[in-house]
XYZ file of C-alpha atoms in Angstrom:
397
model
C 2.810 -52.843 -19.181
C -0.771 -53.803 -18.270
C -1.844 -56.233 -15.578
C -5.281 -57.570 -14.629
C -7.182 -56.486 -11.526
C -6.989 -60.001 -9.998
C -3.179 -59.903 -9.963
C -3.251 -56.368 -8.566
C -5.517 -57.589 -5.786
C -3.163 -60.441 -4.928
C -0.240 -58.000 -4.880
C -2.134 -55.700 -2.542
C -2.413 -58.425 0.112
C 1.182 -59.566 -0.400
C 0.510 -62.907 -2.115
C 2.410 -61.990 -5.289
C 5.155 -59.521 -6.145
C 4.844 -57.163 -9.083
C 7.813 -56.632 -11.396
C 9.948 -53.629 -10.425
C 9.320 -51.950 -13.765
C 5.572 -52.229 -13.326
C 5.727 -50.804 -9.787
C 7.677 -47.813 -11.078
C 5.160 -47.336 -13.889
C 2.225 -47.408 -11.475
C 3.989 -44.949 -9.167
C 4.708 -42.565 -12.050
C 1.056 -42.703 -13.111
C 0.025 -41.860 -9.532
C 2.495 -38.946 -9.416
C 1.283 -37.683 -12.803
C -2.332 -37.779 -11.605
C -1.453 -35.759 -8.493
C 0.587 -33.202 -10.440
C -2.181 -32.711 -12.983
C -4.380 -31.377 -10.166
C -1.673 -29.119 -8.698
C -1.483 -25.429 -9.595
C 1.432 -23.016 -9.219
C 0.727 -19.297 -9.029
C 2.001 -16.169 -7.338
C 3.222 -12.644 -7.929
C 6.126 -10.211 -7.759
C 5.213 -7.066 -5.795
C 7.384 -3.957 -6.250
C 6.869 -0.374 -5.169
C 8.283 3.137 -4.985
C 7.486 5.619 -2.217
C 8.160 9.307 -1.515
C 7.400 11.134 1.714
C 6.626 14.789 1.088
C 8.856 16.971 3.266
C 8.616 15.083 6.567
C 11.885 13.157 6.692
C 12.398 9.406 6.731
C 12.183 8.948 10.476
C 8.986 8.033 12.356
C 6.698 7.171 9.418
C 3.069 6.226 10.185
C 3.105 2.791 11.797
C 0.577 1.023 9.610
C 1.588 -2.435 8.415
C 4.492 -2.824 5.940
C 5.420 0.874 6.116
C 8.994 0.613 7.407
C 11.769 3.217 7.473
C 13.534 1.239 4.751
C 10.725 1.890 2.263
C 10.786 5.673 2.512
C 11.951 7.779 -0.459
C 13.055 5.015 -2.804
C 12.287 1.807 -4.646
C 11.489 -1.478 -2.936
C 11.020 -5.135 -3.668
C 8.123 -5.712 -1.306
C 7.590 -9.435 -1.617
C 7.654 -12.391 -3.996
C 5.013 -15.055 -3.448
C 4.853 -18.588 -4.838
C 1.707 -20.633 -4.188
C 1.525 -24.389 -4.718
C -1.979 -25.794 -4.331
C -4.096 -28.828 -4.942
C -7.639 -27.502 -4.348
C -10.486 -29.635 -3.102
C -12.412 -31.385 -5.857
C -16.091 -32.398 -5.857
C -15.529 -35.738 -4.087
C -17.367 -36.261 -0.811
C -14.127 -37.088 1.023
C -11.940 -34.595 -0.871
C -8.385 -33.717 0.186
C -5.834 -31.174 -0.957
C -3.242 -28.717 0.281
C -1.876 -25.216 -0.144
C 1.563 -23.709 0.491
C 2.267 -19.963 0.168
C 5.991 -19.149 0.222
C 7.168 -15.557 0.713
C 10.468 -13.911 -0.187
C 11.376 -10.293 0.597
C 11.045 -7.629 3.282
C 7.287 -8.051 3.754
C 7.888 -11.702 4.685
C 9.816 -10.491 7.732
C 7.161 -7.926 8.667
C 4.358 -10.488 8.473
C 6.309 -12.535 11.012
C 4.969 -15.923 9.936
C 8.210 -17.804 10.466
C 8.824 -20.827 12.639
C 9.963 -20.221 16.208
C 13.205 -21.954 15.191
C 14.026 -19.405 12.469
C 17.181 -17.370 12.997
C 16.139 -13.738 12.898
C 14.993 -11.835 9.813
C 15.816 -13.898 6.744
C 13.521 -12.425 4.050
C 11.808 -15.825 3.988
C 8.395 -16.761 5.330
C 5.390 -19.052 5.042
C 2.108 -17.218 4.714
C -0.012 -20.360 4.618
C 0.719 -24.090 4.670
C -2.242 -26.331 5.358
C -3.912 -29.603 4.487
C -7.439 -29.089 3.120
C -10.077 -31.712 3.897
C -13.798 -32.149 3.273
C -16.203 -34.330 5.225
C -19.621 -35.227 3.704
C -21.610 -33.504 6.443
C -24.666 -31.679 5.131
C -23.492 -29.461 2.278
C -19.881 -30.419 2.992
C -17.732 -29.415 5.977
C -14.329 -28.059 4.910
C -11.232 -28.031 7.110
C -7.831 -26.330 7.009
C -5.216 -27.964 9.218
C -1.889 -26.138 9.588
C -1.099 -22.450 9.039
C -3.866 -20.314 7.532
C -4.855 -16.649 7.099
C -6.965 -14.988 9.749
C -10.725 -15.060 9.262
C -11.379 -11.358 9.933
C -10.675 -8.113 8.108
C -11.584 -6.110 5.007
C -8.024 -6.160 3.650
C -5.633 -9.089 3.150
C -1.875 -9.673 3.062
C -1.811 -9.944 -0.741
C -1.669 -6.281 -1.783
C -3.208 -6.990 -5.181
C -6.384 -8.174 -3.491
C -6.914 -4.820 -1.754
C -8.432 -1.667 -3.239
C -5.450 0.425 -2.063
C -1.706 -0.185 -2.063
C -0.978 0.873 1.528
C -2.638 -0.998 4.388
C -5.287 0.521 6.620
C -5.026 1.150 10.354
C -7.734 -1.491 10.750
C -5.558 -4.123 9.064
C -2.685 -3.070 11.323
C -4.509 -4.020 14.534
C -5.887 -7.325 13.202
C -4.318 -10.764 13.513
C -2.761 -12.101 10.306
C -2.113 -15.871 10.458
C -2.771 -18.755 12.845
C -1.451 -22.271 13.404
C -4.359 -24.618 14.123
C -7.576 -25.998 12.637
C -10.314 -24.046 10.847
C -13.716 -25.473 9.882
C -15.950 -23.762 7.279
C -19.538 -24.549 6.330
C -21.793 -23.125 3.614
C -25.275 -23.317 5.135
C -26.959 -22.166 1.902
C -26.430 -19.598 -0.855
C -26.788 -16.757 1.646
C -25.165 -17.925 4.912
C -21.626 -19.173 5.553
C -19.871 -19.757 8.872
C -16.450 -20.739 10.149
C -14.924 -21.664 13.506
C -11.412 -22.565 14.541
C -8.881 -23.196 17.274
C -5.213 -22.214 17.146
C -2.111 -22.144 19.315
C -1.956 -18.362 19.642
C -3.329 -15.127 18.257
C -0.362 -15.368 15.837
C 1.512 -14.938 13.639
C 4.573 -16.996 14.680
C 4.290 -20.551 13.371
C 4.171 -23.259 16.065
C 4.214 -20.637 18.833
C 2.813 -21.505 22.279
C 1.140 -19.317 24.927
C 3.173 -20.920 27.724
C 6.882 -20.694 28.394
C 7.021 -16.940 27.656
C 9.293 -14.460 29.379
C 6.595 -11.870 30.043
C 5.291 -13.374 33.250
C 1.959 -14.044 31.520
C 2.426 -17.777 30.941
C -0.795 -19.624 30.191
C -1.699 -23.200 31.022
C -0.715 -25.809 28.439
C -4.402 -26.233 27.585
C -4.826 -22.536 26.726
C -5.676 -21.940 23.071
C -6.926 -19.208 20.708
C -10.540 -19.428 19.503
C -12.184 -17.789 16.493
C -15.507 -17.700 14.670
C -17.212 -15.798 11.855
C -20.430 -15.568 9.875
C -21.066 -14.114 6.399
C -24.481 -13.096 5.044
C -25.066 -12.476 1.321
C -28.050 -10.545 -0.046
C -30.269 -12.686 -2.364
C -30.923 -11.870 -6.020
C -34.382 -10.404 -5.360
C -32.881 -7.552 -3.305
C -32.473 -5.388 -6.375
C -29.221 -3.443 -6.700
C -28.119 -4.795 -3.277
C -28.004 -8.329 -4.677
C -24.675 -9.942 -3.845
C -23.836 -7.467 -1.072
C -22.318 -9.049 2.033
C -22.299 -8.511 5.785
C -19.419 -10.174 7.633
C -18.668 -10.447 11.356
C -15.952 -12.314 13.232
C -14.025 -12.532 16.493
C -10.603 -13.898 17.482
C -9.487 -14.293 21.097
C -6.192 -15.656 22.408
C -2.642 -15.010 23.537
C -0.820 -12.446 21.382
C 2.878 -13.264 21.245
C 3.775 -9.771 20.005
C 1.975 -8.007 22.849
C 2.652 -10.805 25.372
C -0.896 -10.656 26.672
C -4.425 -11.831 25.962
C -5.999 -10.165 22.913
C -9.571 -10.001 21.609
C -10.228 -8.751 18.066
C -13.759 -8.055 16.839
C -14.559 -7.208 13.224
C -17.728 -6.186 11.377
C -17.591 -5.282 7.688
C -19.800 -4.832 4.642
C -19.314 -4.826 0.876
C -22.291 -3.230 -0.831
C -23.325 -2.779 -4.436
C -24.866 0.597 -5.299
C -27.400 1.871 -7.864
C -24.465 3.412 -9.768
C -22.977 0.961 -12.230
C -19.405 0.095 -11.331
C -19.508 1.706 -7.874
C -19.009 -0.490 -4.800
C -18.964 0.730 -1.177
C -17.449 -1.014 1.802
C -17.166 -0.465 5.532
C -14.767 -1.953 8.058
C -14.981 -1.723 11.841
C -12.221 -3.180 14.037
C -11.927 -3.313 17.799
C -8.938 -4.722 19.671
C -8.896 -5.243 23.437
C -5.747 -6.227 25.324
C -6.274 -8.004 28.643
C -3.904 -9.226 31.370
C -1.634 -6.264 30.804
C 1.782 -6.657 32.526
C 2.141 -4.684 35.787
C 2.525 -0.981 35.176
C 1.353 -1.154 31.571
C -2.164 0.107 32.089
C -5.231 -0.902 30.085
C -4.852 -0.913 26.309
C -7.314 -0.939 23.460
C -7.656 0.276 19.905
C -10.351 0.666 17.287
C -10.458 1.689 13.643
C -13.367 2.522 11.338
C -12.988 2.705 7.570
C -15.113 3.627 4.553
C -14.143 2.344 1.093
C -15.355 3.411 -2.359
C -14.288 1.690 -5.586
C -15.357 2.723 -9.076
C -14.656 0.738 -12.244
C -14.511 3.601 -14.758
C -13.432 1.533 -17.782
C -12.251 -1.995 -18.461
C -8.709 -1.007 -17.475
C -9.180 2.044 -15.237
C -10.486 1.930 -11.650
C -10.511 4.495 -8.828
C -10.351 3.645 -5.124
C -10.757 5.807 -2.020
C -10.456 5.094 1.704
C -11.317 7.247 4.716
C -10.441 5.945 8.173
C -10.405 7.020 11.774
C -8.411 5.165 14.410
C -7.909 5.592 18.131
C -5.301 3.975 20.360
C -5.410 3.991 24.132
C -1.668 4.525 24.577
C 1.366 5.334 22.472
C 3.373 2.854 24.560
C 1.694 -0.225 23.116
C 4.943 -0.892 21.275
C 5.080 -3.082 18.202
C 1.328 -3.004 17.699
C 1.119 0.720 17.028
C 4.592 2.205 16.457
C 4.736 5.951 15.888
C 1.095 6.549 16.773
C -0.245 8.762 19.533
C -3.974 8.631 20.281
C -6.327 9.570 17.381
C -5.398 9.396 13.689
C -7.294 10.376 10.533
C -6.242 8.777 7.253
C -7.260 9.643 3.663
C -6.068 7.498 0.748
C -6.725 7.805 -2.997
C -5.560 5.201 -5.529
C -5.685 5.137 -9.329
C -5.265 1.730 -10.947
C -4.686 1.255 -14.659
C -4.064 -2.239 -16.009
C -2.085 -1.460 -19.147
C -0.198 -4.754 -19.442
C -1.684 -8.238 -19.234
C -1.274 -9.851 -15.792
C 0.177 -6.589 -14.440
C -1.498 -4.454 -11.769
C -0.192 -0.860 -11.761
C -1.242 1.785 -9.235
C -0.476 5.355 -8.199
C -1.476 6.400 -4.696
C -1.438 9.441 -2.436
C -2.060 9.142 1.302
C -2.399 11.655 4.115
C -2.233 10.681 7.805
C -3.066 13.303 10.429
C -2.519 13.062 14.172
C -5.723 14.421 15.703
C -4.794 14.351 19.391
C -2.147 13.335 21.874
C 0.854 15.067 23.358
C 3.823 15.760 21.100
C 4.187 14.876 17.440
C 3.848 11.402 15.940
C 5.419 11.633 12.479
C 8.382 13.004 10.549
C 11.912 13.948 11.489
C 15.165 12.312 10.492
C 16.009 8.741 11.410
C 17.122 8.649 15.034
C 15.502 11.990 15.865
C 12.249 12.704 17.663
C 9.130 13.124 15.491
C 8.453 16.703 14.403
C 5.112 16.734 12.587
C 1.459 15.847 13.043
C 0.925 15.288 9.299
C 2.461 12.793 6.925
C 1.901 12.733 3.138
C 3.035 9.780 1.038
C 3.043 9.357 -2.743
C 3.548 5.755 -3.860
C 3.629 3.670 -7.014
C 2.980 -0.077 -7.133
C 3.605 -2.660 -9.854
C 2.538 -6.286 -9.324
C 2.991 -9.057 -11.873
C 0.627 -11.953 -11.181
C 1.218 -15.403 -12.628
């Protein structure tokens, strides 16, 4: 049924009533328009892992490396993303929701404070996206969003290696708040935001804690970053990036004030197909509870990725990390002082939409009293070295 614009105008101000059938038709057209701009994507991430001769207890404490993943097969996580991205309109609006299912959802810890323990369910991101016509366009994310710092990301398929780095382990992951991003020109981009806490618990607050480190109700977490991209006339370095960012706020996991600083690069090289990257992370913990002592950590990583053929790529990572104390708890479990990590990954994309990888990783405790790794579950660690062989299959849709 069609109706003229004059009648629609009268209906809008309440002077006439549209037939029920027409109202339903108009609503369905509006719903169809919205759905046509909505995308659904995601992945299924599975893995298999073997620890060479060190036992299943006390594995290296980098992110997502739990006791339950040792010497066997694992469903790591299933992700479903529903998104309506921003269009080219001056006052554009959209949204994104990333739903997680599986063990890694629990480890990420991005559940609501009302959730009842570990449920294998989580929300990685859930935000409203907005654009204001300021300059080149000022974009906002309002809700729960990924952290702005780091070389690696939660989505394993977006990283050069399967296992996470020590640098990723000491970084924040998600925040609940507001993030503003602005593209100054083709070579400079910046972002700034404010959040409830350092993260990752959704809707968490820095006050009302049981640690004795309650903050004022006005206390918030602040963050900012800048990205520089090399112009086209820089020869083989064209497109290379330099990125720096900082996040400061109350860390609910550590129950104290945390500052994270990150500087990273992704550089093209004169060798076709070879890309080099660096990642430098520093984490400072302030307002330590009485008797805890000062705590800090840093990690430096070097990445090399080589696209050998259309389907075959090789990835290497070398990293060095130092932690001020082994008693930091959930931030650095199973780690004592200095650690050296070497990781090599072979990726071969045999099937369409499928990422398949084979990886070997060696972690070595360089200093500290006692041993950090190995031993049976429930026993004390018995080794300074830990070797892991892992396979990873991810189907992306």
